[in-house]
Coordinates of C-alpha atoms and ligand atoms in Angstrom, one line a residue:
M1 CA 15.8 12.4 34.5
L2 CA 17.9 12.4 31.4
Q3 CA 17.1 15.1 28.9
L4 CA 18.5 15.8 25.4
K5 CA 19.8 19.3 25.1
R6 CA 18.4 21.5 22.3
S7 CA 20.7 23.2 20.0
K8 CA 21.0 27.0 20.3
N9 CA 20.7 27.1 16.5
N10 CA 17.2 25.6 16.5
P11 CA 15.3 25.4 14.3
I12 CA 18.2 24.3 12.0
L13 CA 16.0 24.2 8.9
I14 CA 12.9 26.3 8.2
P15 CA 10.5 26.5 5.2
D16 CA 12.0 28.4 2.2
Q17 CA 9.4 31.0 1.1
T18 CA 11.1 31.3 -2.3
S19 CA 10.8 27.6 -3.1
W20 CA 7.5 26.2 -4.4
W21 CA 8.0 22.7 -3.0
E22 CA 9.3 23.6 0.5
K23 CA 7.7 26.9 1.3
K24 CA 5.2 25.6 3.9
A25 CA 7.1 23.1 6.0
V26 CA 10.3 21.1 6.2
F27 CA 10.6 18.5 8.9
N28 CA 11.3 14.9 9.9
C29 CA 14.8 14.5 8.5
G30 CA 16.9 11.4 7.9
I31 CA 20.6 11.7 8.6
L32 CA 23.6 9.8 7.4
Y33 CA 27.2 10.6 8.4
D34 CA 29.8 9.2 6.1
G35 CA 32.8 10.2 8.2
K36 CA 33.2 13.5 6.3
V37 CA 29.8 14.9 5.4
I38 CA 26.5 14.8 7.3
H39 CA 23.8 14.1 4.7
M40 CA 20.2 15.0 5.4
L41 CA 17.0 14.1 3.6
Y42 CA 13.9 16.0 4.8
R43 CA 10.2 16.0 4.2
A44 CA 8.9 19.1 2.5
I45 CA 5.5 20.6 2.0
G46 CA 4.8 23.3 -0.6
E47 CA 1.0 23.5 -0.5
Y48 CA -1.8 22.6 1.9
E49 CA -4.5 21.7 -0.6
N50 CA -3.4 18.1 -1.2
Y51 CA -0.5 18.2 1.3
V52 CA 1.8 16.2 -1.0
S53 CA 5.2 15.6 0.6
R54 CA 8.5 15.7 -1.3
I55 CA 12.0 15.1 -0.1
G56 CA 14.8 17.6 0.0
Y57 CA 18.5 17.2 0.5
A58 CA 20.9 19.2 2.6
S59 CA 24.5 18.6 3.8
S60 CA 26.7 19.8 6.6
S61 CA 30.3 19.5 7.8
D62 CA 29.5 20.3 11.5
G63 CA 26.0 18.9 12.1
F64 CA 24.6 22.4 12.9
T65 CA 24.6 24.3 9.7
F66 CA 23.1 22.7 6.6
T67 CA 23.2 23.9 3.0
R68 CA 20.3 22.7 0.9
N69 CA 19.7 21.8 -2.7
K70 CA 17.6 24.1 -4.7
E71 CA 15.5 21.3 -6.2
S72 CA 13.7 18.4 -4.5
V73 CA 15.7 15.2 -4.9
L74 CA 13.0 12.6 -4.4
Y75 CA 9.4 13.3 -5.4
P76 CA 6.4 11.3 -6.5
E77 CA 7.2 9.5 -9.8
L78 CA 5.7 6.1 -9.4
D79 CA 2.0 5.3 -9.0
Y80 CA 2.4 4.2 -5.4
E81 CA 4.1 7.5 -4.6
R82 CA 1.6 9.9 -6.1
F83 CA 0.0 11.0 -2.9
G84 CA 3.3 12.0 -1.4
I85 CA 6.5 10.6 0.1
E86 CA 7.1 11.2 3.8
D87 CA 9.5 10.8 6.7
P88 CA 12.8 9.6 5.0
R89 CA 15.2 7.6 7.2
L90 CA 18.7 7.0 6.0
I91 CA 21.0 4.1 6.7
T92 CA 24.0 2.2 5.2
V93 CA 23.7 -1.5 4.7
D94 CA 26.5 -3.5 3.1
N95 CA 28.2 -0.2 2.0
K96 CA 25.2 1.1 0.2
N97 CA 23.0 4.0 1.2
Y98 CA 19.3 3.3 1.6
V99 CA 16.3 5.5 2.4
T100 CA 13.0 4.2 3.7
Y101 CA 10.0 6.5 3.2
V102 CA 6.3 6.4 3.8
V103 CA 3.8 6.3 0.9
L104 CA 0.1 6.9 1.1
S105 CA -2.8 5.2 -0.6
D106 CA -4.8 8.5 -0.9
Y107 CA -4.6 12.2 -0.1
V108 CA -3.8 12.8 3.6
K109 CA -7.1 14.5 4.3
N110 CA -9.0 11.3 3.4
N111 CA -7.3 9.2 6.1
P112 CA -5.2 7.0 3.7
S113 CA -3.6 3.7 4.5
V114 CA 0.2 3.8 4.7
S115 CA 3.0 1.6 3.5
T116 CA 6.8 2.0 3.5
A117 CA 9.0 1.9 0.4
L118 CA 12.8 1.6 0.0
A119 CA 15.2 3.3 -2.4
K120 CA 19.0 3.1 -2.8
T121 CA 21.3 6.1 -3.6
E122 CA 25.0 6.6 -4.3
D123 CA 25.0 10.4 -4.6
F124 CA 21.8 11.6 -2.8
S125 CA 20.6 13.0 -6.2
H126 CA 19.6 9.8 -7.9
Y127 CA 17.5 7.1 -6.4
E128 CA 16.9 3.5 -7.4
R129 CA 13.4 2.5 -6.3
L130 CA 13.3 -1.0 -4.7
G131 CA 9.5 -1.0 -4.0
I132 CA 7.3 -1.4 -1.0
V133 CA 8.9 -3.4 1.8
T134 CA 5.9 -3.6 4.2
L135 CA 3.1 -6.1 4.1
P136 CA -0.3 -5.2 2.5
G137 CA -2.9 -4.1 5.0
S138 CA -0.4 -3.7 7.9
Q139 CA -0.6 0.2 7.9
D140 CA 3.1 0.2 8.4
K141 CA 5.4 3.2 8.9
D142 CA 8.4 4.1 11.1
V143 CA 10.5 1.6 9.3
V144 CA 14.2 1.7 10.1
L145 CA 16.8 -0.7 8.8
F146 CA 19.6 -1.9 11.0
P147 CA 23.0 -0.8 9.6
R148 CA 25.0 -3.8 8.4
N149 CA 28.5 -4.2 7.3
V150 CA 29.1 -7.7 5.8
A151 CA 32.6 -7.9 7.3
E152 CA 31.6 -7.2 10.8
S153 CA 28.0 -8.1 10.9
E154 CA 26.6 -9.5 14.1
F155 CA 23.8 -11.3 12.3
Q156 CA 23.5 -13.0 9.0
R157 CA 20.1 -11.8 8.1
Y158 CA 18.8 -8.3 7.3
M159 CA 16.9 -6.6 10.2
L160 CA 14.5 -3.8 10.6
L161 CA 12.2 -2.2 13.1
H162 CA 8.6 -1.3 12.0
R163 CA 5.3 -0.1 13.4
P164 CA 2.4 -2.0 11.8
S165 CA -0.6 -0.1 13.2
A166 CA -3.0 -2.8 12.1
W167 CA -1.2 -5.4 14.2
V168 CA -3.2 -4.9 17.4
G169 CA -5.5 -7.1 19.4
P170 CA -5.2 -10.4 21.3
Q171 CA -3.7 -12.3 18.4
Y172 CA -0.8 -9.8 18.3
N173 CA -0.4 -9.6 22.1
T174 CA -0.6 -5.8 22.0
E175 CA -3.5 -3.4 22.4
K176 CA -1.8 -0.4 20.8
P177 CA 0.4 0.2 17.8
S178 CA 3.9 -1.1 18.8
I179 CA 7.4 -1.5 17.5
W180 CA 8.1 -4.9 15.8
I181 CA 11.4 -6.3 14.7
A182 CA 11.7 -8.2 11.5
E183 CA 14.4 -10.4 9.8
G184 CA 14.8 -11.4 6.2
D185 CA 17.2 -12.8 3.6
S186 CA 17.4 -9.6 1.5
V187 CA 17.2 -5.9 2.2
T188 CA 13.7 -5.9 0.6
N189 CA 12.1 -9.1 2.0
Y190 CA 11.3 -9.7 5.6
D191 CA 9.7 -13.0 6.7
K192 CA 10.1 -13.3 10.4
H193 CA 8.3 -10.7 12.6
S194 CA 8.2 -10.4 16.4
L195 CA 6.9 -7.9 18.8
L196 CA 9.7 -5.8 20.4
L197 CA 8.2 -3.0 22.4
K198 CA 4.8 -1.9 23.3
P199 CA 3.5 1.3 25.0
E200 CA 3.8 1.1 28.8
E201 CA 4.0 4.6 30.1
T202 CA 1.4 7.5 30.0
W203 CA 3.6 9.6 27.6
E204 CA 3.5 6.8 25.0
A205 CA 0.0 5.5 25.8
L206 CA -1.5 5.8 22.3
K207 CA 1.3 4.4 20.1
I208 CA 5.0 4.2 19.7
G209 CA 7.3 4.0 16.6
A210 CA 11.0 3.7 15.9
G211 CA 12.4 7.1 15.2
V212 CA 16.1 6.8 14.3
P213 CA 17.8 3.7 12.7
P214 CA 19.6 1.6 15.3
I215 CA 23.0 3.1 16.2
K216 CA 25.7 0.5 16.9
T217 CA 27.5 1.3 20.2
E218 CA 29.8 -0.7 22.3
K219 CA 27.0 -1.3 24.8
G220 CA 24.3 -2.3 22.3
W221 CA 22.0 -0.9 19.6
L222 CA 20.7 2.5 20.6
V223 CA 17.3 3.3 19.3
I224 CA 15.5 6.6 19.7
Y225 CA 11.8 6.3 19.3
H226 CA 8.7 8.4 19.7
G227 CA 5.6 7.9 21.8
V228 CA 2.2 9.6 21.6
N229 CA 0.1 10.3 24.7
E230 CA -3.7 10.5 25.1
N231 CA -3.6 14.2 24.2
H232 CA -1.6 13.5 21.0
V233 CA 1.6 15.0 22.3
Y234 CA 4.6 13.4 20.6
S235 CA 7.7 12.9 22.8
A236 CA 11.0 11.0 22.4
G237 CA 12.4 8.0 24.4
A238 CA 15.2 5.5 23.9
I239 CA 16.0 1.8 24.2
L240 CA 19.1 -0.2 24.1
L241 CA 19.1 -3.6 22.4
D242 CA 21.6 -6.4 22.7
I243 CA 24.1 -6.4 19.9
K244 CA 23.9 -10.1 19.0
E245 CA 20.3 -10.6 20.0
P246 CA 18.5 -7.4 19.2
T247 CA 15.2 -8.9 20.3
K248 CA 16.6 -8.5 23.9
I249 CA 16.0 -5.1 25.5
L250 CA 18.7 -4.0 27.8
G251 CA 17.2 -0.7 28.9
R252 CA 14.3 1.6 28.3
T253 CA 13.7 5.2 29.3
R254 CA 10.6 5.4 31.5
T255 CA 10.2 9.1 31.0
P256 CA 10.6 11.2 27.8
I257 CA 14.1 12.4 26.9
L258 CA 12.6 15.2 24.8
S259 CA 9.0 16.6 24.9
P260 CA 7.5 19.7 23.3
E261 CA 8.4 22.7 25.3
E262 CA 9.8 25.4 22.9
Q263 CA 7.4 27.5 20.8
Y264 CA 8.7 25.8 17.6
E265 CA 7.6 22.4 19.0
L266 CA 4.3 23.6 20.5
K267 CA 2.9 25.5 17.5
G268 CA 3.2 24.5 13.9
D269 CA 1.2 22.5 11.3
V270 CA 0.6 19.8 13.9
N271 CA 1.0 21.2 17.4
N272 CA 3.0 19.5 20.3
V273 CA 5.3 17.3 18.2
V274 CA 8.9 16.3 18.6
F275 CA 9.5 13.5 16.0
P276 CA 13.1 12.1 15.9
T277 CA 14.1 10.6 12.6
G278 CA 17.8 10.9 12.2
A279 CA 21.0 10.8 14.3
C280 CA 24.8 10.6 14.1
I281 CA 27.7 10.5 16.5
L282 CA 30.2 13.4 16.3
D283 CA 33.0 13.7 18.8
N284 CA 31.4 11.3 21.2
M285 CA 28.2 13.3 21.2
L286 CA 24.9 11.9 20.0
F287 CA 23.2 14.3 17.6
V288 CA 19.4 13.6 17.4
Y289 CA 17.5 15.4 14.6
Y290 CA 13.8 15.7 14.9
G291 CA 10.8 17.3 13.3
A292 CA 9.2 20.1 15.4
A293 CA 5.4 20.6 15.1
D294 CA 5.5 19.2 11.5
K295 CA 7.0 22.6 10.5
A296 CA 10.8 22.7 11.0
C297 CA 13.9 20.5 11.5
C298 CA 15.6 20.7 14.9
L299 CA 18.6 19.2 16.7
A300 CA 19.2 18.1 20.3
T301 CA 22.4 16.5 21.6
I302 CA 23.7 14.4 24.5
E303 CA 27.0 12.8 25.4
L304 CA 26.9 9.2 24.1
K305 CA 28.3 7.8 27.3
E306 CA 25.7 9.6 29.4
I307 CA 22.7 8.1 27.5
L308 CA 24.2 4.6 27.4
D309 CA 25.0 4.7 31.2
Y310 CA 21.5 5.9 31.9
L311 CA 19.9 3.2 29.8
L312 CA 22.0 0.6 31.6
S313 CA 21.1 2.0 35.1
D314 CA 18.3 0.6 37.3
I315 CA 16.0 3.5 36.4
C316 CA 15.8 2.1 32.9
S317 CA 15.6 -1.6 33.7
V318 CA 13.0 -3.7 31.8
R319 CA 10.2 -4.5 34.0
T320 CA 7.7 -6.5 32.1
E321 CA 7.8 -9.6 30.0
K322 CA 7.1 -9.2 26.3
Ligands
BMA401 C1 3.1 10.8 12.2 C2 3.7 11.0 10.9 C3 4.8 12.1 11.0 C4 4.3 13.3 11.7 C5 3.6 12.9 13.0 C6 3.0 14.1 13.8 O1 2.0 9.9 12.1 O2 2.7 11.4 10.0 O3 5.2 12.5 9.7 O4 5.4 14.2 12.0 O5 2.6 12.0 12.8 O6 2.0 14.7 13.1

């Protein structure tokens, strides 16, 4: 069974006791590689009373060692952000850098409803808020945009993956929160939604959600996602989608490619969690960044060719109709 290989440097980012806004936890980081610098936005917790998340920035030239900013770069400013901003995912669309992030309707301890917002940045210090991009009442998180380059785009419209937890039941053709694919005419508006992937295996029985924005490869769009089992253990899996028709699944890992095993994944603020949120390709290696136990940022890698060959092999063939 294919497995991602953990970095020897793990965890690559830990809480900073000297910093009020990130002294309790730093996890679930979005990654963007611009050809020179690996940019990272990560979720940070500074107190447990209200558990309000902020976003920090760090950068690296090798993917292993990150230097972080002293101050938080994205923190609650607007009314809809006031209970915290979580799980940033970074992506370039039409030469502009975007970040999707989760916003809550209430403090986390009160079981709030969730939505996902979008912001644009040129320098990773300043952010232009573009508003909430998910539909009211859908309880939507794990939103990742497809990268898009106008010149070489496979499809005209804008695309994203999302996980509306409220879209379950016979009318949605899924019993558990699943990954949906959406298209729209602008980066902020999505009008066509279809079910892409639902839980099928025991390791993902409770729910699944996209982890990392789709990575364009010569074999298809590679997506790393998370699945949660009946015991609330979070693991990672992968799918490969057709480049021109991303609603078509070419391969799906049947067993996790990363599951909590190390102490830093087994014990933290939430135990038994590996939660992939960022990735990049460096020297033909896929670097997958993930949150470990809602406490620290970690890295695991694999040769790109190895995971693509695996996803296209019989062991990952798609068995069921959607
Ligand atoms: C998800 C999100 C993540 C978190 C994970 C495990 O629902 O809240 O931010 O890492 O649960 O607790």
